[in-house]
CSV table of C-alpha atoms in Angstrom, one decimal:
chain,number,residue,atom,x,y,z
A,1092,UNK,CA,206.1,120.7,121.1
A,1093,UNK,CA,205.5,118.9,124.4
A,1094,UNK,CA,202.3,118.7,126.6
A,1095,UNK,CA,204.4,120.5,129.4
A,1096,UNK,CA,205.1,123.6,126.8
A,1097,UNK,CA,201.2,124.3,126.6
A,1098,UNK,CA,198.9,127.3,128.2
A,1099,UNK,CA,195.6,126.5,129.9
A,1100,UNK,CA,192.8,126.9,127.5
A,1101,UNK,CA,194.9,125.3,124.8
A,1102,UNK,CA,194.3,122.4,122.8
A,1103,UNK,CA,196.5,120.4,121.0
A,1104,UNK,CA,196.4,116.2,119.7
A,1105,UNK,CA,198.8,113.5,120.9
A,1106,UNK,CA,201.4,112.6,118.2
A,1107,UNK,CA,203.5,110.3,120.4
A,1108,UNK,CA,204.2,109.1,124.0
A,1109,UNK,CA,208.2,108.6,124.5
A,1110,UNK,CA,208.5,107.6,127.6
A,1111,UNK,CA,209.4,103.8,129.1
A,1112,UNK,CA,208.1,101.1,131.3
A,1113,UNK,CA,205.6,101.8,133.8
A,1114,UNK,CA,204.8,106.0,133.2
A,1115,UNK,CA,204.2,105.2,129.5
A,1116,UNK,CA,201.7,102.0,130.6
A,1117,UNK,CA,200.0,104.4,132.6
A,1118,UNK,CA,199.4,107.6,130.0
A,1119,UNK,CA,198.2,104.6,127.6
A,1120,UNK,CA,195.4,103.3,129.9
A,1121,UNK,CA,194.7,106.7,130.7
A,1122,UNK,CA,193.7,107.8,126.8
A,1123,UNK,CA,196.7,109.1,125.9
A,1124,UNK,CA,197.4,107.8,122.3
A,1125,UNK,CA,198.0,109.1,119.1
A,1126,UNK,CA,195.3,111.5,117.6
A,1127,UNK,CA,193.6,112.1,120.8
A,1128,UNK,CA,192.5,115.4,121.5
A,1129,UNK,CA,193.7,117.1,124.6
A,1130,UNK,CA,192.5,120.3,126.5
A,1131,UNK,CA,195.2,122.1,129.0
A,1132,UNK,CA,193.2,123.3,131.9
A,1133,UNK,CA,195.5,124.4,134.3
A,1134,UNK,CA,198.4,124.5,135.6
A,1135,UNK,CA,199.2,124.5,139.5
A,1136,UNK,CA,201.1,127.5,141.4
A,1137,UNK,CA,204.3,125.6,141.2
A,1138,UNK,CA,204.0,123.9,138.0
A,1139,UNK,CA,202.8,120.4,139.2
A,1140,UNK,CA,200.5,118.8,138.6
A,1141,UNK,CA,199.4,119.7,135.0
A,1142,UNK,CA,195.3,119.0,134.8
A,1143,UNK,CA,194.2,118.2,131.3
A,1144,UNK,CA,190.9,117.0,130.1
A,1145,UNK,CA,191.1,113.9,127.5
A,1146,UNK,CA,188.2,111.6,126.6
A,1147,UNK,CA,185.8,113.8,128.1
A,1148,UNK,CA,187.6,113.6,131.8
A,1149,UNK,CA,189.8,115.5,133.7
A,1150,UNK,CA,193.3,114.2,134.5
A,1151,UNK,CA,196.4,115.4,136.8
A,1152,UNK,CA,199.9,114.9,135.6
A,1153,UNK,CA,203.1,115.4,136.3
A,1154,UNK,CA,205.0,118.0,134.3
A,1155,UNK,CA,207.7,115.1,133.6
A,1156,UNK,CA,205.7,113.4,132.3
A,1157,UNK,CA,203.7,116.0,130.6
A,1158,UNK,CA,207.4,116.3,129.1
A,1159,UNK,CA,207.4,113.0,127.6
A,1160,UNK,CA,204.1,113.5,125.4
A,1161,UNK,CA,204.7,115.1,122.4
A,1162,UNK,CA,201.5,117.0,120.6
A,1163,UNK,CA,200.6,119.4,117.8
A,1164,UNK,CA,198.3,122.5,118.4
A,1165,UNK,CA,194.9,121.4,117.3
């Protein structure tokens, strides 16, 4: 399952990141590594961005890349 597939109020962990070059340098610095825990807040009216909380802080994302991070239902 993929960040992008999950309902606000879920929470899931990070099993891997596959995207490339500069989008997966940024989800790293940002926390988003394996066996971090991850908290869908919402979801905007037209499905962009994605807001999660991870690491105790509240992060936008884009549902592409969202689509790259791959988790398990925690």
């Amino acid at each position: 399952m993929t960040l992008d597939q999950m309902a606000p109020g879920q929470e899931c962990r990070v099993c891997d990141v596959s995207l490339e070059g500069a989008k997966l340098q940024r989800l790293l610095d940002m926390g988003f590594v394996e066996g971090t825990r991850i908290k869908v807040i919402r979801n905007a009216p037209l499905l962009d961005p994605l807001d999660v909380e991870i690491r105790g802080y509240l992060v936008a994302i884009r549902r592409n890349e969202a689509k790259g991070v791959e988790v398990d239902i925690a």
